PDB file of C-alpha atoms and ligand atoms in Angstrom:
ATOM      1  CA  MET C  16      25.515 -15.287   1.526  1.00 95.00           C
ATOM      2  CA  MET C  17      22.140 -14.869   3.192  1.00 98.00           C
ATOM      3  CA  ARG C  18      20.323 -18.032   4.238  1.00 98.00           C
ATOM      4  CA  LEU C  19      16.557 -18.352   4.485  1.00 98.00           C
ATOM      5  CA  HIS C  20      15.220 -21.254   6.520  1.00 98.00           C
ATOM      6  CA  TYR C  21      11.890 -22.135   4.943  1.00 98.00           C
ATOM      7  CA  LEU C  22       9.223 -24.658   4.112  1.00 97.00           C
ATOM      8  CA  PRO C  23       7.094 -24.300   0.967  1.00 98.00           C
ATOM      9  CA  GLY C  24       3.929 -22.235   1.286  1.00 98.00           C
ATOM     10  CA  THR C  25       4.677 -21.010   4.820  1.00 97.00           C
ATOM     11  CA  ALA C  26       5.385 -17.549   6.217  1.00 98.00           C
ATOM     12  CA  ALA C  27       8.708 -17.838   4.366  1.00 98.00           C
ATOM     13  CA  MET C  28       6.930 -16.891   1.123  1.00 98.00           C
ATOM     14  CA  ALA C  29       7.103 -13.103   1.581  1.00 98.00           C
ATOM     15  CA  PRO C  30      10.757 -13.003   2.765  1.00 98.00           C
ATOM     16  CA  HIS C  31      11.737 -15.328  -0.089  1.00 98.00           C
ATOM     17  CA  ALA C  32      10.076 -13.072  -2.689  1.00 98.00           C
ATOM     18  CA  THR C  33      11.707 -10.057  -1.005  1.00 98.00           C
ATOM     19  CA  LEU C  34      15.161 -11.632  -1.262  1.00 98.00           C
ATOM     20  CA  VAL C  35      14.685 -11.978  -5.013  1.00 98.00           C
ATOM     21  CA  GLU C  36      13.281  -8.455  -5.422  1.00 98.00           C
ATOM     22  CA  VAL C  37      16.272  -6.872  -3.649  1.00 98.00           C
ATOM     23  CA  GLY C  38      18.640  -8.837  -5.903  1.00 98.00           C
ATOM     24  CA  VAL C  39      20.864 -10.404  -3.250  1.00 98.00           C
ATOM     25  CA  SER C  40      22.367 -13.920  -3.416  1.00 98.00           C
ATOM     26  CA  TYR C  41      20.725 -16.293  -0.999  1.00 98.00           C
ATOM     27  CA  GLU C  42      20.594 -19.921  -0.039  1.00 98.00           C
ATOM     28  CA  LEU C  43      17.374 -21.709   0.830  1.00 98.00           C
ATOM     29  CA  VAL C  44      17.630 -24.114   3.768  1.00 98.00           C
ATOM     30  CA  ARG C  45      14.714 -26.481   4.193  1.00 97.00           C
ATOM     31  CA  VAL C  46      13.618 -26.835   7.826  1.00 97.00           C
ATOM     32  CA  GLU C  47      13.339 -30.468   8.853  1.00 92.00           C
ATOM     33  CA  ARG C  48      10.568 -31.492  11.245  1.00 90.00           C
ATOM     34  CA  ASP C  49       9.952 -34.840  12.910  1.00 90.00           C
ATOM     35  CA  ALA C  50       6.673 -36.776  12.875  1.00 88.00           C
ATOM     36  CA  ASP C  51       5.376 -34.550  15.724  1.00 88.00           C
ATOM     37  CA  ARG C  52       6.264 -31.431  13.695  1.00 85.00           C
ATOM     38  CA  ARG C  53       9.123 -30.663  16.093  1.00 91.00           C
ATOM     39  CA  VAL C  54      12.116 -28.873  14.603  1.00 93.00           C
ATOM     40  CA  ALA C  55      15.719 -29.827  15.393  1.00 93.00           C
ATOM     41  CA  GLU C  56      17.637 -28.309  18.340  1.00 94.00           C
ATOM     42  CA  GLU C  57      19.963 -26.493  15.915  1.00 94.00           C
ATOM     43  CA  TYR C  58      16.988 -24.690  14.432  1.00 96.00           C
ATOM     44  CA  LEU C  59      15.631 -23.799  17.885  1.00 96.00           C
ATOM     45  CA  ALA C  60      19.000 -22.225  18.632  1.00 95.00           C
ATOM     46  CA  LEU C  61      18.354 -19.832  15.738  1.00 96.00           C
ATOM     47  CA  ASN C  62      14.626 -19.383  16.327  1.00 96.00           C
ATOM     48  CA  PRO C  63      13.551 -20.200  19.904  1.00 94.00           C
ATOM     49  CA  TRP C  64       9.872 -20.054  18.845  1.00 93.00           C
ATOM     50  CA  GLY C  65      10.525 -22.883  16.400  1.00 94.00           C
ATOM     51  CA  LYS C  66       8.516 -21.072  13.739  1.00 96.00           C
ATOM     52  CA  ILE C  67       9.307 -20.672  10.073  1.00 97.00           C
ATOM     53  CA  PRO C  68      10.997 -18.607   8.617  1.00 98.00           C
ATOM     54  CA  THR C  69      14.380 -17.475   9.925  1.00 98.00           C
ATOM     55  CA  LEU C  70      16.892 -15.354   8.018  1.00 98.00           C
ATOM     56  CA  GLU C  71      20.639 -15.519   8.597  1.00 98.00           C
ATOM     57  CA  ASP C  72      22.680 -12.613   7.287  1.00 98.00           C
ATOM     58  CA  GLY C  73      26.180 -13.080   8.651  1.00 97.00           C
ATOM     59  CA  ASP C  74      25.892 -12.493  12.393  1.00 96.00           C
ATOM     60  CA  VAL C  75      22.319 -11.262  12.080  1.00 97.00           C
ATOM     61  CA  VAL C  76      19.677 -13.873  12.844  1.00 98.00           C
ATOM     62  CA  LEU C  77      16.180 -12.572  12.273  1.00 98.00           C
ATOM     63  CA  THR C  78      12.794 -14.180  12.789  1.00 98.00           C
ATOM     64  CA  GLU C  79       9.267 -12.916  12.038  1.00 98.00           C
ATOM     65  CA  SER C  80       8.307 -12.775   8.401  1.00 98.00           C
ATOM     66  CA  ALA C  81       7.274  -9.097   8.376  1.00 98.00           C
ATOM     67  CA  ALA C  82      10.445  -8.040  10.223  1.00 98.00           C
ATOM     68  CA  ILE C  83      12.603  -9.909   7.709  1.00 98.00           C
ATOM     69  CA  CYS C  84      10.841  -8.179   4.798  1.00 98.00           C
ATOM     70  CA  LEU C  85      11.369  -4.731   6.374  1.00 98.00           C
ATOM     71  CA  TYR C  86      14.999  -5.519   7.232  1.00 98.00           C
ATOM     72  CA  LEU C  87      15.706  -6.410   3.596  1.00 98.00           C
ATOM     73  CA  ALA C  88      13.807  -3.388   2.260  1.00 98.00           C
ATOM     74  CA  GLU C  89      15.880  -1.088   4.478  1.00 97.00           C
ATOM     75  CA  LYS C  90      19.182  -2.827   3.782  1.00 98.00           C
ATOM     76  CA  PHE C  91      18.668  -2.543   0.012  1.00 98.00           C
ATOM     77  CA  PRO C  92      16.963   0.839  -0.482  1.00 97.00           C
ATOM     78  CA  ASP C  93      17.695   0.873  -4.225  1.00 97.00           C
ATOM     79  CA  ALA C  94      15.132  -1.907  -4.632  1.00 98.00           C
ATOM     80  CA  CYS C  95      12.454   0.634  -3.580  1.00 98.00           C
ATOM     81  CA  LEU C  96      10.461  -1.905  -1.586  1.00 98.00           C
ATOM     82  CA  ALA C  97       9.505   0.710   1.015  1.00 98.00           C
ATOM     83  CA  PRO C  98       8.823   4.447   0.666  1.00 97.00           C
ATOM     84  CA  PRO C  99      11.411   6.764   2.283  1.00 96.00           C
ATOM     85  CA  ALA C 100      11.458   6.793   6.098  1.00 95.00           C
ATOM     86  CA  GLY C 101       9.551   9.652   7.685  1.00 96.00           C
ATOM     87  CA  THR C 102       7.038  10.017   4.853  1.00 97.00           C
ATOM     88  CA  LEU C 103       3.308   9.527   5.107  1.00 97.00           C
ATOM     89  CA  GLU C 104       3.598   6.601   2.689  1.00 97.00           C
ATOM     90  CA  ARG C 105       6.124   4.926   4.978  1.00 98.00           C
ATOM     91  CA  ALA C 106       3.674   5.314   7.860  1.00 98.00           C
ATOM     92  CA  GLU C 107       0.994   3.744   5.673  1.00 98.00           C
ATOM     93  CA  LEU C 108       3.342   0.850   4.937  1.00 98.00           C
ATOM     94  CA  TYR C 109       3.814   0.268   8.684  1.00 98.00           C
ATOM     95  CA  ARG C 110       0.081   0.491   9.250  1.00 98.00           C
ATOM     96  CA  TRP C 111      -0.689  -2.170   6.640  1.00 98.00           C
ATOM     97  CA  LEU C 112       2.220  -4.452   7.466  1.00 98.00           C
ATOM     98  CA  PHE C 113       1.403  -4.459  11.188  1.00 98.00           C
ATOM     99  CA  TRP C 114      -2.294  -4.995  10.570  1.00 98.00           C
ATOM    100  CA  LEU C 115      -1.650  -7.803   8.109  1.00 98.00           C
ATOM    101  CA  SER C 116       0.781  -9.549  10.455  1.00 98.00           C
ATOM    102  CA  ASN C 117      -0.812  -8.944  13.854  1.00 98.00           C
ATOM    103  CA  THR C 118      -4.458  -9.241  12.813  1.00 98.00           C
ATOM    104  CA  VAL C 119      -5.020 -10.967   9.460  1.00 98.00           C
ATOM    105  CA  GLN C 120      -2.163 -13.479   9.809  1.00 98.00           C
ATOM    106  CA  MET C 121      -3.185 -14.292  13.372  1.00 98.00           C
ATOM    107  CA  THR C 122      -6.819 -14.714  12.363  1.00 98.00           C
ATOM    108  CA  LEU C 123      -5.689 -17.130   9.656  1.00 98.00           C
ATOM    109  CA  MET C 124      -3.874 -19.067  12.398  1.00 97.00           C
ATOM    110  CA  ARG C 125      -7.188 -19.289  14.306  1.00 97.00           C
ATOM    111  CA  HIS C 126      -8.768 -20.648  11.124  1.00 97.00           C
ATOM    112  CA  PHE C 127      -6.037 -23.240  10.499  1.00 96.00           C
ATOM    113  CA  TYR C 128      -5.382 -24.268  14.123  1.00 95.00           C
ATOM    114  CA  PRO C 129      -8.635 -23.600  16.066  1.00 95.00           C
ATOM    115  CA  GLU C 130      -7.680 -26.145  18.747  1.00 95.00           C
ATOM    116  CA  ARG C 131      -4.870 -23.832  19.881  1.00 93.00           C
ATOM    117  CA  TYR C 132      -7.262 -20.983  20.612  1.00 94.00           C
ATOM    118  CA  GLY C 133     -10.250 -22.436  22.440  1.00 91.00           C
ATOM    119  CA  THR C 134     -12.749 -25.210  22.618  1.00 87.00           C
ATOM    120  CA  ALA C 135     -15.699 -24.234  20.422  1.00 92.00           C
ATOM    121  CA  GLY C 136     -16.616 -21.850  17.644  1.00 95.00           C
ATOM    122  CA  VAL C 137     -13.064 -20.609  17.103  1.00 96.00           C
ATOM    123  CA  GLU C 138     -12.895 -21.393  13.396  1.00 95.00           C
ATOM    124  CA  GLU C 139     -16.353 -19.955  12.691  1.00 96.00           C
ATOM    125  CA  ALA C 140     -15.456 -16.718  14.477  1.00 96.00           C
ATOM    126  CA  ALA C 141     -12.132 -16.550  12.655  1.00 97.00           C
ATOM    127  CA  ASP C 142     -13.839 -17.056   9.293  1.00 97.00           C
ATOM    128  CA  ALA C 143     -16.277 -14.228   9.997  1.00 98.00           C
ATOM    129  CA  ASP C 144     -13.384 -11.942  10.937  1.00 98.00           C
ATOM    130  CA  LEU C 145     -11.402 -12.973   7.860  1.00 98.00           C
ATOM    131  CA  ALA C 146     -14.336 -12.187   5.583  1.00 98.00           C
ATOM    132  CA  GLU C 147     -14.332  -8.653   7.037  1.00 98.00           C
ATOM    133  CA  HIS C 148     -10.544  -8.325   6.772  1.00 98.00           C
ATOM    134  CA  PHE C 149     -10.423  -9.415   3.142  1.00 98.00           C
ATOM    135  CA  ASP C 150     -13.501  -7.310   2.259  1.00 98.00           C
ATOM    136  CA  LEU C 151     -11.815  -4.261   3.743  1.00 98.00           C
ATOM    137  CA  THR C 152      -8.583  -4.957   1.852  1.00 98.00           C
ATOM    138  CA  ASP C 153     -10.529  -5.488  -1.356  1.00 98.00           C
ATOM    139  CA  ARG C 154     -12.257  -2.116  -0.911  1.00 98.00           C
ATOM    140  CA  HIS C 155      -8.914  -0.426  -0.283  1.00 98.00           C
ATOM    141  CA  LEU C 156      -7.572  -1.865  -3.555  1.00 98.00           C
ATOM    142  CA  ALA C 157     -10.436  -0.481  -5.666  1.00 98.00           C
ATOM    143  CA  GLY C 158      -8.802   1.755  -8.269  1.00 96.00           C
ATOM    144  CA  ARG C 159      -5.314   1.060  -6.910  1.00 98.00           C
ATOM    145  CA  GLU C 160      -2.561  -1.216  -8.196  1.00 98.00           C
ATOM    146  CA  TRP C 161      -0.664  -1.599  -4.923  1.00 98.00           C
ATOM    147  CA  ILE C 162      -1.503  -1.269  -1.238  1.00 98.00           C
ATOM    148  CA  VAL C 163       0.677   1.797  -0.572  1.00 98.00           C
ATOM    149  CA  GLY C 164       1.610   4.504  -3.091  1.00 96.00           C
ATOM    150  CA  GLU C 165       2.187   3.821  -6.776  1.00 96.00           C
ATOM    151  CA  GLU C 166       4.819   1.071  -6.583  1.00 97.00           C
ATOM    152  CA  ARG C 167       4.959  -2.422  -5.169  1.00 98.00           C
ATOM    153  CA  THR C 168       6.298  -2.647  -1.609  1.00 98.00           C
ATOM    154  CA  VAL C 169       6.937  -5.415   0.886  1.00 98.00           C
ATOM    155  CA  VAL C 170       3.308  -5.071   1.970  1.00 98.00           C
ATOM    156  CA  ASP C 171       2.210  -6.360  -1.431  1.00 98.00           C
ATOM    157  CA  LEU C 172       4.488  -9.385  -1.100  1.00 98.00           C
ATOM    158  CA  PHE C 173       3.073 -10.027   2.376  1.00 99.00           C
ATOM    159  CA  LEU C 174      -0.511  -9.663   1.191  1.00 99.00           C
ATOM    160  CA  PHE C 175       0.172 -12.034  -1.721  1.00 98.00           C
ATOM    161  CA  MET C 176       1.123 -14.689   0.850  1.00 98.00           C
ATOM    162  CA  LEU C 177      -1.955 -14.145   3.028  1.00 98.00           C
ATOM    163  CA  THR C 178      -4.337 -14.061   0.052  1.00 98.00           C
ATOM    164  CA  ARG C 179      -2.953 -17.446  -1.000  1.00 98.00           C
ATOM    165  CA  TRP C 180      -3.469 -18.795   2.515  1.00 98.00           C
ATOM    166  CA  GLY C 181      -7.041 -17.536   2.231  1.00 98.00           C
ATOM    167  CA  ARG C 182      -7.746 -19.937  -0.657  1.00 98.00           C
ATOM    168  CA  PHE C 183      -9.390 -22.386   1.764  1.00 96.00           C
ATOM    169  CA  LEU C 184     -12.013 -19.906   2.954  1.00 98.00           C
ATOM    170  CA  GLU C 185     -15.548 -19.830   1.612  1.00 96.00           C
ATOM    171  CA  PRO C 186     -15.441 -17.755  -0.507  1.00 97.00           C
ATOM    172  CA  ALA C 187     -11.688 -17.873  -1.111  1.00 98.00           C
ATOM    173  CA  ALA C 188      -9.966 -14.542  -0.438  1.00 98.00           C
ATOM    174  CA  TRP C 189      -9.054 -14.139  -4.106  1.00 98.00           C
ATOM    175  CA  GLU C 190     -12.698 -14.411  -5.197  1.00 98.00           C
ATOM    176  CA  ARG C 191     -12.889 -10.668  -4.438  1.00 98.00           C
ATOM    177  CA  PRO C 192     -12.266  -8.763  -7.695  1.00 98.00           C
ATOM    178  CA  ASN C 193      -9.693  -6.224  -6.513  1.00 98.00           C
ATOM    179  CA  LEU C 194      -7.826  -8.746  -4.381  1.00 98.00           C
ATOM    180  CA  ARG C 195      -7.666 -11.113  -7.343  1.00 98.00           C
ATOM    181  CA  ARG C 196      -6.292  -8.376  -9.614  1.00 98.00           C
ATOM    182  CA  HIS C 197      -3.726  -7.537  -6.940  1.00 98.00           C
ATOM    183  CA  TRP C 198      -2.742 -11.192  -6.563  1.00 98.00           C
ATOM    184  CA  LEU C 199      -2.281 -11.627 -10.322  1.00 98.00           C
ATOM    185  CA  ARG C 200      -0.329  -8.358 -10.537  1.00 98.00           C
ATOM    186  CA  ALA C 201       1.977  -9.474  -7.716  1.00 98.00           C
ATOM    187  CA  LEU C 202       2.390 -12.836  -9.440  1.00 98.00           C
ATOM    188  CA  GLU C 203       4.065 -10.981 -12.318  1.00 98.00           C
ATOM    189  CA  LEU C 204       6.801  -9.649 -10.023  1.00 98.00           C
ATOM    190  CA  PRO C 205      10.144 -11.436 -10.537  1.00 98.00           C
ATOM    191  CA  GLY C 206      10.421 -12.120  -6.823  1.00 98.00           C
ATOM    192  CA  VAL C 207       7.018 -13.736  -6.564  1.00 98.00           C
ATOM    193  CA  ARG C 208       7.473 -15.798  -9.726  1.00 98.00           C
ATOM    194  CA  LYS C 209      10.847 -17.130  -8.599  1.00 98.00           C
ATOM    195  CA  MET C 210       9.568 -17.840  -5.092  1.00 98.00           C
ATOM    196  CA  ILE C 211       6.600 -19.807  -6.511  1.00 98.00           C
ATOM    197  CA  GLU C 212       8.959 -21.753  -8.764  1.00 98.00           C
ATOM    198  CA  GLU C 213      11.624 -22.457  -6.112  1.00 98.00           C
ATOM    199  CA  GLN C 214       9.044 -23.496  -3.506  1.00 98.00           C
ATOM    200  CA  GLY C 215       7.188 -25.628  -6.067  1.00 98.00           C
ATOM    201  CA  LEU C 216       3.828 -24.039  -5.265  1.00 98.00           C
ATOM    202  CA  GLU C 217       0.786 -24.843  -7.342  1.00 96.00           C
ATOM    203  CA  LEU C 218      -1.109 -21.990  -8.949  1.00 96.00           C
ATOM    204  CA  PRO C 219      -4.900 -21.775  -9.044  1.00 96.00           C
ATOM    205  CA  ALA C 220      -6.538 -22.400 -12.441  1.00 95.00           C
ATOM    206  CA  PHE C 221      -7.338 -18.708 -12.932  1.00 95.00           C
ATOM    207  CA  ALA C 222      -3.605 -17.878 -12.721  1.00 95.00           C
ATOM    208  CA  ARG C 223      -2.131 -20.642 -14.846  1.00 87.00           C
ATOM    209  CA  SER C 224      -2.403 -18.723 -18.106  1.00 71.00           C
ATOM    210  CA  THR C 225       0.248 -16.345 -16.728  1.00 50.00           C
ATOM    211  CA  ASP C 226       2.760 -19.218 -17.100  1.00 51.00           C
ATOM    212  CA  ALA C 227       4.353 -18.602 -13.727  1.00 47.00           C
TER     213      ALA C 227
HETATM  214  N1  GSH S   8       4.743 -14.612  13.308  1.00 90.18           N
HETATM  215  C1  GSH S   8       5.563 -15.600  12.664  1.00 90.18           C
HETATM  216  C2  GSH S   8       4.708 -16.824  12.454  1.00 90.18           C
HETATM  217  C3  GSH S   8       5.410 -17.870  11.704  1.00 90.18           C
HETATM  218  C4  GSH S   8       4.602 -19.145  11.639  1.00 90.18           C
HETATM  219  O1  GSH S   8       3.564 -19.339  12.302  1.00 90.18           O
HETATM  220  N2  GSH S   8       5.097 -20.055  10.828  1.00 90.18           N
HETATM  221  C5  GSH S   8       4.427 -21.314  10.692  1.00 90.18           C
HETATM  222  C6  GSH S   8       4.525 -21.777   9.262  1.00 90.18           C
HETATM  223  S1  GSH S   8       3.555 -20.740   8.244  1.00 90.18           S
HETATM  224  C7  GSH S   8       5.056 -22.337  11.569  1.00 90.18           C
HETATM  225  O2  GSH S   8       6.245 -22.314  11.787  1.00 90.18           O
HETATM  226  N3  GSH S   8       4.231 -23.232  12.103  1.00 90.18           N
HETATM  227  C8  GSH S   8       4.682 -24.284  12.901  1.00 90.18           C
HETATM  228  C9  GSH S   8       3.880 -24.377  14.149  1.00 90.18           C
HETATM  229  O3  GSH S   8       3.117 -23.445  14.437  1.00 90.18           O
HETATM  230  O4  GSH S   8       4.049 -25.365  14.842  1.00 90.18           O
HETATM  231  C10 GSH S   8       6.080 -15.065  11.336  1.00 90.18           C
HETATM  232  O5  GSH S   8       5.330 -14.358  10.656  1.00 90.18           O
HETATM  233  O6  GSH S   8       7.236 -15.356  10.983  1.00 90.18           O
END
């Protein structure tokens, strides 16, 4: 059985939702951290960066949230979580997934942990960048249901996670109309609903009527 090492609300959200969407059995393993947020040696043996999440699939040990989502999408093609390889839509999926993980996710890290990135003005600069990133994504979603093509893909699960992280921004990421519609649409996916339930995540007031 696959094992996902996670903590609630972290970068494990997208892989967790992906596991449900592909329909595979999995076990959730909560990562323990000490008072200094250090993870145990056994976890470092799996993930030398000490970051969350990590997926174990037999002998395969995979880190990096976006990589785990793609691995699962490719291993279970019947779940249609990625367009066929070699198509323009697949290229678009790569484009969005890389941008979300190497730019938007990293800018969120600058927002949450400014002390790791410099001495002054880091958070303000990150917030300005994030406003642009979420504005751009909101414009892309105008008149569309999903980020790539006509069906949900792993990119939508990844964006759902980042939009939730963006709830602390001013304005919150999901205050943008198309992003909010996308977030609520993704919340209806079985994988997202089960992930929210299993991780015990609170929903914002505007989403509670969906009974997730
Ligand atoms: N690029 C990694 C980043 C993972 C990451 O930063 N995880 C956070 C939780 S959301 C973490 O482990 N933070 C602990 C720390 O930075 O000390 C991924 O997407 O998997």
